[in-house]
Amino acid sequence: MQVILKNSAATGWGRTLGVLGGMGPLAGASFAYRLAQLTPARNDQEHIPVLLRNDPRIPDRSASRLSGGTDPLPAMLEGMRFLERAGVDCIAIPCNTAHLWFDALDSAVGVPVMHIVESVVEDLRRQGIQGGKIGIMGTAATLELGLYQRYLIAAGYEPLVPSQAEILACCVPAIFAVKANRIDAAFSPASQGITALERRGAQAVVLGCTELPLAVPHHRREEFGLVLTDSVDALALSVLERFNASEAVALEV
Amino acid sequence: MQVILKNSAATGWGRTLGVLGGMGPLAGASFAYRLAQLTPARNDQEHIPVLLRNDPRIPDRSASRLSGGTDPLPAMLEGMRFLERAGVDCIAIPCNTAHLWFDALDSAVGVPVMHIVESVVEDLRRQGIQGGKIGIMGTAATLELGLYQRYLIAAGYEPLVPSQAEILACCVPAIFAVKANRIDAAFSPASQGITALERRGAQAVVLGCTELPLAVPHHRREEFGLVLTDSVDALALSVLERFNASEAVALEV
């Protein structure tokens, strides 16, 4: 951990992170957990205040984009406006697929909104991956609608997407096992997906759905011969950097 | 898991749990995580909507009660009123020590507030412990001010409290290691405390501080020869039962 958070008791009071969660609920809670765990705090009071709206009633994002399911945007906008009214200073959305609606979510509020794909690209650099093929695991909607691809290309990487068969056999079952609280059943399909991307030359694989870091727990990540980028941790690290950086700016003024 | 939650898509829409968290932040996030994990849901939409106010700035509860530290009550009341204004239907407080102020917190809002000690007593029954000696691990304030003792006696148990030396050598270091994100360093003192209570005849030990379930992770609990009652899980199970029960009542009307 290279991030050094200044003592928020001295500088950070009143600065609160809003989290549009519930997509799914385990991923939302896990993001709050990992944010606390990655914070170099010595006691409660040095952590970042968080308001997590973990609303699992938001309609399924993939079903809406791929098979005409209910549009989740109104429920997501309601959540964003709730967080803004509650006085948060910045919003994070620990759901990759939700970022297909990023522009609408971002423009609905006056506070800054973190972008999870930008956080993942930052994390690739942090982990020393400067170029080459990057595998992407995610929901069918994230992959088919190209959420990651243009960001990776713009940053000088070559995106590698699972085949349609791999999406159905690896990504989707792993994600839905986590959503149904069958975490142990999620590792096998997820690891098959990672291995398939590794065989095709991936130097790193993005766990590009916030359920996937739960499918592939930290203590099993060394079983793979390549770098894994965890979109939950990447977003949390970006939040820590932003809160830190903003404090530094505030101190310089 | 015996709780069967009815499909919240059918019956639970709009019913939201408020969580006064941040005491500590890892415990607050962990409570939201365990609540989701213990919910028998098949997809996102069947989970309970949660609004977690994870505010780590609340002054230290133990320091206030035992050594004249800042009073945390105003900050806790602010959080309770915020959650009520946000429209939650029920509030859970995943911090045992905060329950030393329970009456003031409960009477400040018009919505029901769960009591973590009542949840733990329910959990002892759920785990088949009907009487006998119950060891209590917790913060110095929780133990010295007798938060658990009167509830256990009223329920027919005999409370066993660690000695002053054990509180300082086992409970306090385990709790503060978790709060400082040194979870691995928390197991050893916590397990020494449990073992000391076991030697004095405890049939079960209450992990009566919401940091302690993190100090003694689920996969290591079978190393002990007695029942452990986890105050985070107990509170989550009570919430599931309440939401379920209320739905049953609503359906019967």
Coordinates of C-alpha atoms in Angstrom, one line a residue:
Chain A
M1 CA 0.0 0.0 0.0
Q2 CA 1.6 3.2 -1.2
V3 CA -1.3 5.5 -0.4
I4 CA -0.7 7.6 2.7
L5 CA -3.8 9.1 4.0
K6 CA -3.4 12.2 6.1
N7 CA -5.0 12.2 9.5
S8 CA -8.6 12.9 8.6
A9 CA -9.1 14.1 12.2
A10 CA -7.0 17.0 11.2
T11 CA -8.0 17.6 7.7
G12 CA -10.8 15.4 6.5
W13 CA -13.8 16.2 8.8
G14 CA -17.0 16.5 7.1
R15 CA -15.8 15.1 3.8
T16 CA -17.9 12.1 3.0
L17 CA -17.9 9.5 0.2
G18 CA -21.3 8.5 -1.2
V19 CA -21.6 5.0 -2.6
L20 CA -24.4 4.0 -5.0
G21 CA -24.4 0.3 -4.1
G22 CA -26.7 -2.7 -4.1
M23 CA -25.6 -3.8 -7.6
G24 CA -25.2 -6.4 -6.0
P25 CA -25.5 -5.8 -2.3
L26 CA -22.6 -8.1 -1.4
A27 CA -20.4 -6.1 -3.9
G28 CA -21.6 -2.7 -2.3
A29 CA -20.8 -3.9 1.2
S30 CA -17.5 -5.4 0.1
F31 CA -16.5 -2.1 -1.5
A32 CA -17.1 -0.3 1.9
Y33 CA -15.2 -3.1 3.6
R34 CA -12.2 -3.0 1.3
L35 CA -12.1 0.8 1.4
A36 CA -11.8 0.7 5.2
Q37 CA -9.3 -2.2 5.0
L38 CA -7.1 -0.4 2.5
T39 CA -7.1 2.9 4.5
P40 CA -3.8 3.4 6.4
A41 CA -5.7 4.4 9.6
R42 CA -4.6 3.9 13.1
N43 CA -8.1 4.2 14.7
D44 CA -11.7 4.7 13.7
Q45 CA -11.5 8.4 13.5
E46 CA -8.9 8.4 10.7
H47 CA -11.1 6.6 8.2
I48 CA -13.2 8.2 5.5
P49 CA -16.9 8.8 6.3
V50 CA -19.0 6.8 3.9
L51 CA -22.7 6.9 3.2
L52 CA -23.6 3.6 1.4
R53 CA -27.0 3.4 -0.2
N54 CA -27.1 -0.4 -0.8
D55 CA -30.3 -0.7 -2.8
P56 CA -30.7 -4.1 -4.4
R57 CA -34.0 -3.2 -5.9
I58 CA -32.3 -1.5 -8.9
P59 CA -33.4 -3.5 -11.9
D60 CA -30.8 -5.8 -13.5
R61 CA -28.4 -3.8 -15.6
S62 CA -27.4 -6.6 -18.1
A63 CA -31.0 -7.7 -18.6
S64 CA -32.0 -4.1 -19.5
R65 CA -29.2 -3.7 -22.0
L66 CA -29.3 -7.1 -23.7
S67 CA -32.8 -8.5 -23.4
G68 CA -35.3 -5.6 -23.0
G69 CA -35.5 -5.8 -19.1
T70 CA -36.7 -2.8 -17.0
D71 CA -34.5 0.3 -17.4
P72 CA -32.4 0.7 -14.2
L73 CA -31.6 4.4 -14.9
P74 CA -34.5 6.0 -13.0
A75 CA -33.7 4.0 -9.8
M76 CA -30.0 4.8 -10.2
L77 CA -30.7 8.5 -10.7
E78 CA -32.9 8.5 -7.6
G79 CA -30.0 7.0 -5.7
M80 CA -27.5 9.6 -7.0
R81 CA -29.8 12.5 -6.1
F82 CA -30.4 11.0 -2.7
L83 CA -26.6 10.9 -2.1
E84 CA -26.1 14.5 -3.3
R85 CA -29.0 15.8 -1.1
A86 CA -27.4 13.9 1.8
G87 CA -24.3 16.1 1.4
V88 CA -21.7 13.7 0.1
D89 CA -18.6 15.2 -1.6
C90 CA -17.9 12.5 -4.2
I91 CA -19.7 9.4 -5.4
A92 CA -18.4 6.0 -6.2
I93 CA -20.4 3.3 -8.0
P94 CA -19.1 -0.2 -7.2
C95 CA -20.9 -1.8 -10.3
N96 CA -19.1 -2.0 -13.6
T97 CA -22.2 -2.6 -15.7
A98 CA -23.8 0.5 -14.2
H99 CA -21.1 2.6 -15.9
L100 CA -22.8 2.0 -19.2
W101 CA -25.1 4.8 -17.9
F102 CA -22.1 6.8 -16.6
D103 CA -22.8 10.1 -18.5
A104 CA -26.4 10.2 -17.4
L105 CA -25.5 9.4 -13.7
D106 CA -22.6 11.9 -13.7
S107 CA -24.5 14.8 -15.2
A108 CA -27.5 14.3 -12.7
V109 CA -25.4 15.5 -9.8
G110 CA -23.2 18.4 -9.0
V111 CA -20.5 16.4 -7.1
P112 CA -17.7 14.5 -8.7
V113 CA -18.4 10.9 -9.7
M114 CA -15.5 8.4 -9.8
H115 CA -15.3 6.2 -13.0
I116 CA -14.5 2.5 -12.2
V117 CA -12.8 1.8 -15.6
E118 CA -10.5 4.8 -15.1
S119 CA -9.6 3.3 -11.7
V120 CA -8.8 0.0 -13.2
V121 CA -6.6 1.5 -15.8
E122 CA -4.8 3.4 -13.0
D123 CA -4.4 0.1 -11.2
L124 CA -2.8 -1.6 -14.2
R125 CA -0.1 1.1 -14.1
R126 CA 0.2 0.8 -10.3
Q127 CA 0.9 -2.9 -10.8
G128 CA 3.5 -2.2 -13.4
I129 CA 1.6 -3.3 -16.6
Q130 CA 2.4 -0.6 -19.2
G131 CA 1.1 -2.3 -22.3
G132 CA 0.2 -5.6 -24.0
K133 CA -2.9 -7.7 -24.0
I134 CA -5.4 -7.2 -21.1
G135 CA -8.1 -9.8 -20.6
I136 CA -11.5 -8.6 -19.4
M137 CA -13.9 -10.6 -17.4
G138 CA -17.4 -9.0 -16.8
T139 CA -21.1 -9.2 -17.4
A140 CA -22.3 -9.9 -20.9
A141 CA -23.5 -6.3 -21.2
T142 CA -20.1 -4.9 -20.0
L143 CA -18.2 -7.1 -22.5
E144 CA -20.6 -6.9 -25.5
L145 CA -21.2 -3.1 -25.2
G146 CA -17.4 -2.5 -25.0
L147 CA -17.3 -0.6 -21.6
Y148 CA -13.6 -1.4 -21.1
Q149 CA -12.4 -1.7 -24.6
R150 CA -12.1 2.0 -25.6
Y151 CA -10.5 3.0 -22.3
L152 CA -7.9 0.2 -22.6
I153 CA -7.1 1.1 -26.3
A154 CA -6.9 4.8 -25.4
A155 CA -4.4 3.9 -22.6
G156 CA -2.2 1.9 -25.0
Y157 CA -3.4 -1.6 -24.1
E158 CA -4.8 -4.4 -26.4
P159 CA -8.2 -5.6 -25.0
L160 CA -8.9 -9.3 -25.0
V161 CA -12.5 -10.3 -24.6
P162 CA -13.8 -13.8 -23.8
S163 CA -15.6 -15.6 -26.5
Q164 CA -19.4 -15.8 -26.4
A165 CA -19.1 -19.4 -25.1
E166 CA -16.7 -18.3 -22.4
I167 CA -18.9 -15.5 -21.3
L168 CA -21.8 -17.9 -20.9
A169 CA -19.7 -20.7 -19.3
C170 CA -17.3 -18.7 -17.1
C171 CA -18.3 -15.0 -16.5
V172 CA -22.0 -15.3 -16.1
P173 CA -22.1 -18.4 -13.8
A174 CA -19.4 -16.9 -11.5
I175 CA -21.2 -13.6 -11.2
F176 CA -24.7 -15.1 -10.5
A177 CA -23.3 -17.6 -8.0
V178 CA -22.0 -14.6 -6.0
K179 CA -25.3 -12.8 -6.3
A180 CA -27.1 -15.9 -5.0
N181 CA -24.6 -16.2 -2.0
R182 CA -23.0 -19.3 -3.4
I183 CA -19.5 -17.8 -3.3
D184 CA -17.7 -21.2 -3.2
A185 CA -19.4 -22.2 -6.5
A186 CA -18.0 -19.1 -8.2
F187 CA -14.3 -19.8 -8.2
S188 CA -14.3 -22.7 -10.7
P189 CA -16.0 -20.9 -13.6
A190 CA -14.1 -17.6 -12.9
S191 CA -10.8 -19.4 -12.8
Q192 CA -11.6 -21.1 -16.1
G193 CA -12.3 -17.8 -17.7
I194 CA -9.0 -16.3 -16.4
T195 CA -7.0 -19.3 -17.6
A196 CA -8.6 -19.1 -21.1
L197 CA -7.6 -15.4 -21.4
E198 CA -4.1 -16.2 -20.1
R199 CA -3.7 -18.9 -22.8
R200 CA -4.5 -16.3 -25.4
G201 CA -1.6 -14.1 -24.2
A202 CA -3.1 -11.8 -21.6
Q203 CA -0.6 -10.2 -19.3
A204 CA -3.2 -9.2 -16.9
V205 CA -6.9 -9.9 -16.4
V206 CA -9.4 -7.3 -15.2
L207 CA -12.0 -8.6 -12.7
G208 CA -14.4 -6.2 -14.4
C209 CA -17.6 -6.9 -12.4
T210 CA -17.7 -6.2 -8.7
E211 CA -18.9 -9.7 -7.9
L212 CA -15.7 -11.2 -9.5
P213 CA -13.3 -10.2 -6.7
L214 CA -15.5 -12.2 -4.4
A215 CA -15.5 -15.2 -6.8
V216 CA -11.7 -15.1 -6.8
P217 CA -10.7 -14.3 -3.2
H218 CA -7.4 -12.6 -2.4
H219 CA -5.8 -15.7 -0.9
R220 CA -6.2 -17.7 -4.2
R221 CA -5.0 -15.1 -6.6
E222 CA -1.4 -16.3 -6.5
E223 CA -2.6 -19.5 -8.2
F224 CA -2.7 -17.6 -11.5
G225 CA 0.5 -16.8 -13.4
L226 CA -0.6 -13.3 -14.3
V227 CA -1.6 -10.0 -12.7
L228 CA -5.2 -9.6 -11.7
T229 CA -6.8 -6.2 -11.5
D230 CA -9.6 -6.1 -9.0
S231 CA -12.2 -3.4 -9.9
V232 CA -13.4 -3.2 -6.2
D233 CA -9.9 -2.6 -4.9
A234 CA -9.0 -0.3 -7.8
L235 CA -12.0 1.9 -7.1
A236 CA -11.2 2.0 -3.4
L237 CA -7.6 3.0 -4.1
S238 CA -8.7 5.8 -6.4
V239 CA -11.0 7.1 -3.7
L240 CA -8.2 7.1 -1.2
E241 CA -6.0 8.9 -3.7
R242 CA -8.7 11.5 -4.4
F243 CA -9.5 12.2 -0.8
N244 CA -5.8 12.5 -0.1
A245 CA -5.0 14.7 -3.1
S246 CA -7.9 17.0 -2.4
E247 CA -6.7 17.4 1.2
A248 CA -3.2 18.2 -0.2
V249 CA -4.7 20.8 -2.5
A250 CA -6.8 22.3 0.3
L251 CA -3.7 22.5 2.5
E252 CA -1.7 24.3 -0.2
V253 CA -4.4 27.0 -0.8
Chain B
M1 CA -29.6 -21.0 8.1
Q2 CA -33.2 -21.4 9.1
V3 CA -34.5 -17.9 8.2
I4 CA -36.5 -17.9 5.0
L5 CA -36.9 -14.5 3.6
K6 CA -39.9 -14.0 1.4
N7 CA -39.3 -12.6 -2.0
S8 CA -38.8 -8.9 -1.3
A9 CA -39.6 -8.1 -4.9
A10 CA -43.1 -9.2 -4.0
T11 CA -43.5 -8.0 -0.4
G12 CA -40.5 -5.9 0.8
W13 CA -40.2 -3.0 -1.7
G14 CA -39.5 0.2 0.0
R15 CA -38.7 -1.3 3.4
T16 CA -35.2 -0.2 4.2
L17 CA -32.8 -1.0 7.1
G18 CA -30.8 2.0 8.5
V19 CA -27.4 1.2 9.9
L20 CA -25.6 3.5 12.3
G21 CA -22.1 2.3 11.5
G22 CA -18.6 3.5 11.6
M23 CA -17.9 2.2 15.1
G24 CA -15.6 1.0 13.7
P25 CA -15.9 1.4 9.9
L26 CA -14.7 -2.2 9.2
A27 CA -17.4 -3.5 11.6
G28 CA -20.1 -1.4 9.9
A29 CA -19.2 -2.6 6.4
S30 CA -18.8 -6.2 7.7
F31 CA -22.3 -6.0 9.2
A32 CA -23.8 -5.0 5.8
Y33 CA -21.7 -7.7 4.1
R34 CA -22.8 -10.5 6.6
L35 CA -26.5 -9.3 6.3
A36 CA -26.3 -9.8 2.5
Q37 CA -24.5 -13.1 2.9
L38 CA -26.9 -14.5 5.4
T39 CA -29.9 -13.5 3.3
P40 CA -31.4 -16.5 1.4
A41 CA -31.7 -14.5 -1.8
R42 CA -31.5 -15.8 -5.4
N43 CA -30.6 -12.5 -7.0
D44 CA -29.9 -8.8 -6.1
Q45 CA -33.6 -7.9 -6.0
E46 CA -34.4 -10.3 -3.1
H47 CA -32.0 -8.6 -0.7
I48 CA -33.0 -6.0 2.0
P49 CA -32.3 -2.4 1.0
V50 CA -29.8 -0.9 3.4
L51 CA -28.7 2.6 4.1
L52 CA -25.3 2.5 5.9
R53 CA -24.1 5.6 7.5
N54 CA -20.5 4.5 8.2
D55 CA -19.3 7.5 10.1
P56 CA -15.9 6.8 11.8
R57 CA -15.7 10.4 13.3
I58 CA -18.0 9.4 16.2
P59 CA -15.8 9.8 19.3
D60 CA -14.5 6.7 20.9
R61 CA -17.2 5.1 23.1
S62 CA -14.9 3.4 25.6
A63 CA -12.8 6.5 26.1
S64 CA -15.8 8.6 26.9
R65 CA -17.2 6.2 29.5
L66 CA -13.9 5.2 31.2
S67 CA -11.5 8.1 30.9
G68 CA -13.4 11.3 30.3
G69 CA -13.1 11.4 26.5
T70 CA -15.5 13.3 24.3
D71 CA -19.1 12.3 24.6
P72 CA -20.1 10.4 21.4
L73 CA -23.9 10.8 22.1
P74 CA -24.4 14.0 20.0
A75 CA -22.7 12.5 17.0
M76 CA -24.7 9.2 17.4
L77 CA -28.0 11.1 17.7
E78 CA -27.2 13.1 14.6
G79 CA -26.7 9.8 12.8
M80 CA -30.0 8.3 14.1
R81 CA -32.0 11.4 13.1
F82 CA -30.3 11.4 9.7
L83 CA -31.4 7.8 9.1
E84 CA -34.9 8.5 10.3
R85 CA -35.2 11.5 8.0
A86 CA -33.9 9.4 5.1
G87 CA -37.0 7.2 5.6
V88 CA -35.6 3.9 7.0
D89 CA -38.0 1.6 8.7
C90 CA -35.8 0.2 11.3
I91 CA -32.3 0.9 12.6
A92 CA -29.4 -1.5 13.6
I93 CA -26.3 -0.3 15.4
P94 CA -23.4 -2.7 14.8
C95 CA -21.4 -1.5 17.8
N96 CA -21.9 -3.1 21.2
T97 CA -20.4 -0.3 23.3
A98 CA -22.7 2.2 21.7
H99 CA -25.6 0.3 23.3
L100 CA -24.5 1.8 26.6
W101 CA -26.4 4.8 25.2
F102 CA -29.3 2.7 23.8
D103 CA -32.2 4.4 25.7
A104 CA -31.2 7.8 24.4
L105 CA -30.6 6.6 20.9
D106 CA -33.9 4.6 20.8
S107 CA -36.0 7.5 22.2
A108 CA -34.6 10.0 19.7
V109 CA -36.3 8.4 16.7
G110 CA -39.8 7.1 15.9
V111 CA -38.7 4.0 14.1
P112 CA -37.8 0.7 15.9
V113 CA -34.2 0.2 16.9
M114 CA -32.7 -3.3 17.2
H115 CA -30.8 -4.1 20.4
I116 CA -27.6 -6.1 19.8
V117 CA -27.5 -7.7 23.2
E118 CA -31.1 -9.1 22.7
S119 CA -29.9 -10.4 19.3
V120 CA -27.0 -12.2 21.0
V121 CA -29.3 -13.8 23.6
E122 CA -31.6 -14.9 20.8
D123 CA -28.5 -16.4 19.1
L124 CA -27.5 -18.4 22.2
R125 CA -30.9 -20.0 22.1
R126 CA -30.7 -20.5 18.3
Q127 CA -27.4 -22.4 18.9
G128 CA -28.9 -24.6 21.6
I129 CA -27.4 -23.0 24.7
Q130 CA -30.2 -22.8 27.2
G131 CA -28.3 -22.0 30.4
G132 CA -24.9 -22.2 32.2
K133 CA -21.9 -20.0 32.1
I134 CA -21.5 -17.5 29.2
G135 CA -18.2 -15.8 28.7
I136 CA -18.2 -12.2 27.4
M137 CA -15.5 -10.6 25.4
G138 CA -15.8 -6.9 24.6
T139 CA -14.4 -3.4 25.2
A140 CA -13.5 -2.4 28.7
A141 CA -16.5 -0.1 28.8
T142 CA -18.9 -2.9 27.7
L143 CA -17.5 -5.3 30.3
E144 CA -17.0 -2.9 33.2
L145 CA -20.4 -1.1 32.8
G146 CA -22.2 -4.5 32.6
L147 CA -23.9 -4.1 29.3
Y148 CA -24.3 -7.9 28.8
Q149 CA -24.5 -9.0 32.4
R150 CA -28.1 -8.0 33.3
Y151 CA -29.5 -9.4 30.0
L152 CA -27.8 -12.7 30.4
I153 CA -28.9 -13.0 34.1
A154 CA -32.5 -12.1 33.1
A155 CA -32.4 -14.8 30.4
G156 CA -31.2 -17.5 32.9
Y157 CA -27.5 -17.5 32.1
E158 CA -24.5 -17.0 34.4
P159 CA -22.2 -14.3 32.9
L160 CA -18.4 -14.8 33.1
V161 CA -16.4 -11.7 32.6
P162 CA -12.6 -11.6 31.9
S163 CA -10.3 -10.4 34.7
Q164 CA -9.0 -6.8 34.4
A165 CA -5.6 -8.3 33.3
E166 CA -7.4 -10.4 30.6
I167 CA -9.3 -7.4 29.3
L168 CA -6.1 -5.4 28.9
A169 CA -4.1 -8.4 27.5
C170 CA -6.7 -10.0 25.3
C171 CA -9.8 -8.0 24.5
V172 CA -8.4 -4.5 24.0
P173 CA -5.4 -5.5 21.8
A174 CA -7.6 -7.7 19.6
I175 CA -10.2 -4.9 19.1
F176 CA -7.6 -2.2 18.4
A177 CA -5.6 -4.4 16.0
V178 CA -8.8 -4.7 13.9
K179 CA -9.5 -1.0 14.1
A180 CA -6.0 -0.3 12.9
N181 CA -6.4 -2.8 10.0
R182 CA -4.0 -5.3 11.5
I183 CA -6.5 -8.2 11.4
D184 CA -3.9 -10.9 11.4
A185 CA -2.5 -9.6 14.7
A186 CA -5.9 -9.8 16.4
F187 CA -6.4 -13.5 16.4
S188 CA -3.8 -14.4 19.0
P189 CA -5.0 -12.1 21.8
A190 CA -8.6 -12.9 21.1
S191 CA -8.1 -16.6 21.2
Q192 CA -6.2 -16.3 24.5
G193 CA -9.2 -14.5 25.9
I194 CA -11.7 -17.2 24.7
T195 CA -9.5 -20.0 26.0
A196 CA -9.2 -18.3 29.5
L197 CA -13.0 -18.1 29.7
E198 CA -13.4 -21.7 28.5
R199 CA -11.0 -22.9 31.3
R200 CA -13.3 -21.2 33.8
G201 CA -16.3 -23.2 32.6
A202 CA -17.9 -21.1 29.8
Q203 CA -20.2 -23.1 27.6
A204 CA -20.2 -20.3 25.1
V205 CA -18.4 -17.1 24.5
V206 CA -20.0 -13.9 23.2
L207 CA -17.9 -12.0 20.7
G208 CA -19.4 -8.9 22.2
C209 CA -17.6 -6.2 20.2
T210 CA -18.2 -5.9 16.5
E211 CA -14.5 -6.0 15.8
L212 CA -14.1 -9.4 17.5
P213 CA -15.8 -11.5 14.7
L214 CA -13.2 -10.0 12.4
A215 CA -10.4 -11.0 14.9
V216 CA -11.7 -14.6 15.0
P217 CA -12.7 -15.3 11.4
H218 CA -15.4 -18.0 10.6
H219 CA -12.9 -20.6 9.3
R220 CA -11.0 -20.6 12.6
R221 CA -13.9 -20.9 14.9
E222 CA -13.9 -24.7 15.0
E223 CA -10.5 -24.6 16.7
F224 CA -12.3 -23.8 20.0
G225 CA -14.1 -26.4 22.0
L226 CA -17.2 -24.3 22.7
V227 CA -19.9 -22.2 21.0
L228 CA -19.0 -18.7 19.9
T229 CA -21.8 -16.1 19.5
D230 CA -20.9 -13.5 17.0
S231 CA -22.6 -10.2 17.7
V232 CA -22.4 -9.1 14.0
D233 CA -24.1 -12.2 12.7
A234 CA -26.6 -12.3 15.6
L235 CA -27.7 -8.7 14.8
A236 CA -28.0 -9.6 11.1
L237 CA -30.1 -12.7 11.8
S238 CA -32.4 -10.6 14.0
V239 CA -32.8 -8.1 11.2
L240 CA -33.7 -10.9 8.8
E241 CA -36.2 -12.3 11.2
R242 CA -37.8 -8.9 11.9
F243 CA -38.1 -8.1 8.2
N244 CA -39.6 -11.5 7.5
A245 CA -41.9 -11.4 10.5
S246 CA -43.2 -7.9 9.6
E247 CA -43.9 -9.1 6.1
A248 CA -45.8 -12.1 7.5
V249 CA -47.9 -9.7 9.7
A250 CA -48.5 -7.4 6.7
L251 CA -49.6 -10.3 4.6
E252 CA -52.0 -11.6 7.3
V253 CA -53.7 -8.2 7.7

